[in-house]
mmCIF file of C-alpha atoms in Angstrom:
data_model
loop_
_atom_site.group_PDB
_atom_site.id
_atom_site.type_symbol
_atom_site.label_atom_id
_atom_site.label_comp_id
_atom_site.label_asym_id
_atom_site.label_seq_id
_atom_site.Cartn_x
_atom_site.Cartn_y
_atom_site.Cartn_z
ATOM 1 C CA UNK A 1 -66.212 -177.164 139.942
ATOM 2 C CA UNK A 2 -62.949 -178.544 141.575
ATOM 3 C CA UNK A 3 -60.929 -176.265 140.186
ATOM 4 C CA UNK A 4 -62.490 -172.838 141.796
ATOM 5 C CA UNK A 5 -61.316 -174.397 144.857
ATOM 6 C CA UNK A 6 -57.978 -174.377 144.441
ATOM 7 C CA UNK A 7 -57.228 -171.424 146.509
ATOM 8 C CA UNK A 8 -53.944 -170.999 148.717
ATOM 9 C CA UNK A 9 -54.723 -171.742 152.541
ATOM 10 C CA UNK A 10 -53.685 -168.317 153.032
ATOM 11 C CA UNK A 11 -56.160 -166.956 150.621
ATOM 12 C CA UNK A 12 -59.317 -168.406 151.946
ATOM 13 C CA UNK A 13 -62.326 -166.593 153.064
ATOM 14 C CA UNK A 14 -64.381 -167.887 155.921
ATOM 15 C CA UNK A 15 -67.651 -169.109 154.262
ATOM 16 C CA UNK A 16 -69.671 -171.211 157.257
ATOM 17 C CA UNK A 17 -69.610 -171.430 160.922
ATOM 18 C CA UNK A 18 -66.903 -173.341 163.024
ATOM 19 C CA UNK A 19 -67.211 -176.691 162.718
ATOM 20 C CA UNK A 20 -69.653 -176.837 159.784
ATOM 21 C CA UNK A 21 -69.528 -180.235 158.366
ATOM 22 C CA UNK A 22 -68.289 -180.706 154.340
ATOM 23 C CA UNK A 23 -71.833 -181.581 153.745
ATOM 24 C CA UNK A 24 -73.619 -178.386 154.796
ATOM 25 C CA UNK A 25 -70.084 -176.675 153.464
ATOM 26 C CA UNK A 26 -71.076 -177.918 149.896
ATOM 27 C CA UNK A 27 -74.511 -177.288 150.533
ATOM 28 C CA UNK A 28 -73.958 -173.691 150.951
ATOM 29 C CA UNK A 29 -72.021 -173.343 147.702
ATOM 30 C CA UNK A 30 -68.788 -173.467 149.464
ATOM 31 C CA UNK A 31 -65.275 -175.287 149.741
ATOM 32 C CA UNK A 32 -64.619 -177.563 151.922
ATOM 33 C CA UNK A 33 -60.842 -178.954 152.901
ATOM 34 C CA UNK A 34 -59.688 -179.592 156.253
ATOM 35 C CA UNK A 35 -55.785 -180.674 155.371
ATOM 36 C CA UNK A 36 -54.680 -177.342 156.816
ATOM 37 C CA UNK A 37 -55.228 -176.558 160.354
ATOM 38 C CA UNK A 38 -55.215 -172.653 161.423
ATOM 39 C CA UNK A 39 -57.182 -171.632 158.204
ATOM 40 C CA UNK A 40 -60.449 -171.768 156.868
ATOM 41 C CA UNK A 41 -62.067 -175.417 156.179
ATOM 42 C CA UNK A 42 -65.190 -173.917 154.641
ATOM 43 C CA UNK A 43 -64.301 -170.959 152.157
ATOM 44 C CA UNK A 44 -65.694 -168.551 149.233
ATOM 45 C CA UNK A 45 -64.841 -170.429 145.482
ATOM 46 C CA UNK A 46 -63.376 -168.188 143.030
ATOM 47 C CA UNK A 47 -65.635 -166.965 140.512
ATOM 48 C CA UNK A 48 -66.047 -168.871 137.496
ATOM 49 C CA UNK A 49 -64.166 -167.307 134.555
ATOM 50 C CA UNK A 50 -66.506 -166.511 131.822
ATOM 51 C CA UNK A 51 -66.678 -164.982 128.247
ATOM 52 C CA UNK A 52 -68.552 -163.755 125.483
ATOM 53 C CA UNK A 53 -68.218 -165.632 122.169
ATOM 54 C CA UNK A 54 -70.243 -165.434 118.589
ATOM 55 C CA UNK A 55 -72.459 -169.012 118.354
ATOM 56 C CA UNK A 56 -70.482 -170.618 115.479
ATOM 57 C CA UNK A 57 -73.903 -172.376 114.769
ATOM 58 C CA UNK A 58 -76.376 -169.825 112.742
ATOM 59 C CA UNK A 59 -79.758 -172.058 114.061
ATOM 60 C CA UNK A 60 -78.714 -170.365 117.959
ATOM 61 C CA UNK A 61 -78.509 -167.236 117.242
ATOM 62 C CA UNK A 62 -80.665 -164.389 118.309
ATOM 63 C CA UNK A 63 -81.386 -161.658 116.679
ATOM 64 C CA UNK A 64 -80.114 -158.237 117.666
ATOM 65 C CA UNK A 65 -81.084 -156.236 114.767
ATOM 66 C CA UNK A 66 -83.337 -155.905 111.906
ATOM 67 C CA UNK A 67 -83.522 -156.879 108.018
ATOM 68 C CA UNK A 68 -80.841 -154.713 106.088
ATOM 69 C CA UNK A 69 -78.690 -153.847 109.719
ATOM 70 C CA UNK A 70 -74.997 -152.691 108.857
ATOM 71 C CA UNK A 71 -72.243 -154.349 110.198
ATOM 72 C CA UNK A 72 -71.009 -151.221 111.656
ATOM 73 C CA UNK A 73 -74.635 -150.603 112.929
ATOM 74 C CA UNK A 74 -74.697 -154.019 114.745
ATOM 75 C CA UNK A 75 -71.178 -153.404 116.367
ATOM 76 C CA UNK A 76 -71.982 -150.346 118.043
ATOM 77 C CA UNK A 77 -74.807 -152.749 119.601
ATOM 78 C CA UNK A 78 -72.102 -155.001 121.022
ATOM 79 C CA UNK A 79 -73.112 -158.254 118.811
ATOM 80 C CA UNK A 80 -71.600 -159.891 116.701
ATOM 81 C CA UNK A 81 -72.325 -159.575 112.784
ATOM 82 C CA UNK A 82 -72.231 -163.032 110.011
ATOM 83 C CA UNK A 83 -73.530 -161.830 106.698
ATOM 84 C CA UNK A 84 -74.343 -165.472 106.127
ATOM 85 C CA UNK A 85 -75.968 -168.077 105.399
ATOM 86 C CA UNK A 86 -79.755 -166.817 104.491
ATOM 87 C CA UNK A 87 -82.440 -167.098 106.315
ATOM 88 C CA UNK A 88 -80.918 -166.314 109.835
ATOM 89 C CA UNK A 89 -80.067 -162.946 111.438
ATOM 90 C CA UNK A 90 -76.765 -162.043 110.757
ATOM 91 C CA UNK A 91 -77.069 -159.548 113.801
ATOM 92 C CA UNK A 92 -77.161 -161.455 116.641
ATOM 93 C CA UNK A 93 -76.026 -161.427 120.644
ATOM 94 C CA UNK A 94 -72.760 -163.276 121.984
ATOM 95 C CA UNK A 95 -73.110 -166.198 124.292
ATOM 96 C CA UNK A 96 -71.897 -166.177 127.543
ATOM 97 C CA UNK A 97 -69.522 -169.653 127.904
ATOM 98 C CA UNK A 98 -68.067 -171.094 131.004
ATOM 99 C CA UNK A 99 -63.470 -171.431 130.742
#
Protein backbone atom coordinates (compact mmCIF):
# COMPACT_ATOMS: atom_id res chain seq x y z
CA UNK A 1 0.00 0.00 0.00
CA UNK A 2 1.19 3.64 -0.75
CA UNK A 3 0.93 4.70 2.42
CA UNK A 4 3.62 2.21 4.24
CA UNK A 5 5.92 4.04 2.11
CA UNK A 6 5.77 7.15 3.38
CA UNK A 7 8.86 7.03 5.38
CA UNK A 8 11.27 10.13 5.97
CA UNK A 9 14.46 9.91 3.61
CA UNK A 10 16.30 9.79 6.71
CA UNK A 11 14.43 6.85 8.00
CA UNK A 12 14.88 4.44 5.21
CA UNK A 13 16.41 1.09 5.35
CA UNK A 14 18.40 -0.23 2.46
CA UNK A 15 16.18 -3.02 0.97
CA UNK A 16 18.00 -4.03 -2.65
CA UNK A 17 21.29 -3.65 -4.23
CA UNK A 18 22.67 -0.33 -5.80
CA UNK A 19 21.08 0.46 -8.67
CA UNK A 20 18.16 -2.00 -8.47
CA UNK A 21 15.56 -0.86 -10.82
CA UNK A 22 11.75 0.19 -9.27
CA UNK A 23 10.63 -2.90 -10.96
CA UNK A 24 12.71 -5.56 -9.20
CA UNK A 25 12.38 -2.89 -6.05
CA UNK A 26 8.55 -3.66 -6.07
CA UNK A 27 9.14 -7.06 -6.90
CA UNK A 28 10.95 -7.69 -3.78
CA UNK A 29 8.22 -6.20 -1.59
CA UNK A 30 10.02 -2.99 -1.32
CA UNK A 31 9.81 0.94 -1.84
CA UNK A 32 10.98 2.45 -4.43
CA UNK A 33 11.60 6.53 -4.76
CA UNK A 34 14.52 8.06 -6.22
CA UNK A 35 13.56 12.03 -5.54
CA UNK A 36 16.24 12.07 -2.85
CA UNK A 37 19.76 11.54 -3.72
CA UNK A 38 22.25 10.35 -0.75
CA UNK A 39 19.55 7.94 0.72
CA UNK A 40 18.05 4.81 0.04
CA UNK A 41 15.90 4.44 -3.37
CA UNK A 42 14.85 0.90 -2.51
CA UNK A 43 13.76 0.60 1.29
CA UNK A 44 11.90 -1.70 4.03
CA UNK A 45 7.78 -0.54 4.13
CA UNK A 46 6.49 -0.06 7.49
CA UNK A 47 4.49 -2.76 8.77
CA UNK A 48 0.95 -2.73 8.15
CA UNK A 49 -1.03 -1.67 11.25
CA UNK A 50 -3.40 -4.33 12.22
CA UNK A 51 -6.11 -5.23 14.85
CA UNK A 52 -8.31 -7.59 16.36
CA UNK A 53 -12.06 -6.89 16.12
CA UNK A 54 -15.42 -9.10 17.00
CA UNK A 55 -17.16 -10.03 13.28
CA UNK A 56 -20.29 -7.84 13.65
CA UNK A 57 -21.85 -10.53 11.28
CA UNK A 58 -22.90 -13.84 13.45
CA UNK A 59 -22.77 -16.20 9.91
CA UNK A 60 -18.46 -15.51 10.21
CA UNK A 61 -17.91 -16.39 13.26
CA UNK A 62 -15.98 -19.28 14.59
CA UNK A 63 -16.47 -20.97 17.34
CA UNK A 64 -14.16 -20.83 20.33
CA UNK A 65 -16.13 -22.60 22.85
CA UNK A 66 -18.79 -25.02 23.50
CA UNK A 67 -22.75 -25.14 24.09
CA UNK A 68 -23.52 -23.46 27.58
CA UNK A 69 -19.70 -21.47 27.64
CA UNK A 70 -19.80 -18.43 30.18
CA UNK A 71 -19.02 -15.20 29.14
CA UNK A 72 -16.39 -14.96 31.68
CA UNK A 73 -15.22 -18.49 30.54
CA UNK A 74 -14.87 -17.31 26.87
CA UNK A 75 -12.90 -14.08 27.93
CA UNK A 76 -10.24 -15.73 29.66
CA UNK A 77 -9.92 -17.49 26.06
CA UNK A 78 -9.29 -14.11 24.46
CA UNK A 79 -12.65 -14.15 22.17
CA UNK A 80 -15.12 -12.33 22.07
CA UNK A 81 -18.65 -13.38 23.61
CA UNK A 82 -22.53 -12.35 21.72
CA UNK A 83 -25.20 -14.19 23.61
CA UNK A 84 -27.18 -13.80 20.42
CA UNK A 85 -28.96 -14.53 17.92
CA UNK A 86 -29.57 -18.57 18.11
CA UNK A 87 -28.18 -20.89 16.28
CA UNK A 88 -24.53 -19.47 16.11
CA UNK A 89 -21.71 -19.66 18.68
CA UNK A 90 -21.76 -16.89 20.80
CA UNK A 91 -18.02 -17.79 21.68
CA UNK A 92 -16.15 -17.06 18.92
CA UNK A 93 -12.37 -15.73 17.77
CA UNK A 94 -11.63 -11.95 16.74
CA UNK A 95 -10.66 -11.16 13.21
CA UNK A 96 -7.57 -9.81 12.38
CA UNK A 97 -8.42 -6.40 10.02
CA UNK A 98 -6.02 -4.35 8.06
CA UNK A 99 -6.08 0.08 9.38
Amino acid sequence: ARCQCKISPRERKNCGPPGISAADCRKAGCCFNASVPGVPWCFTAKPKKVRKVCPADPRVRVNCGYPGITAKECTSRKCCFRAHPAGVPWCFYHRTVEE
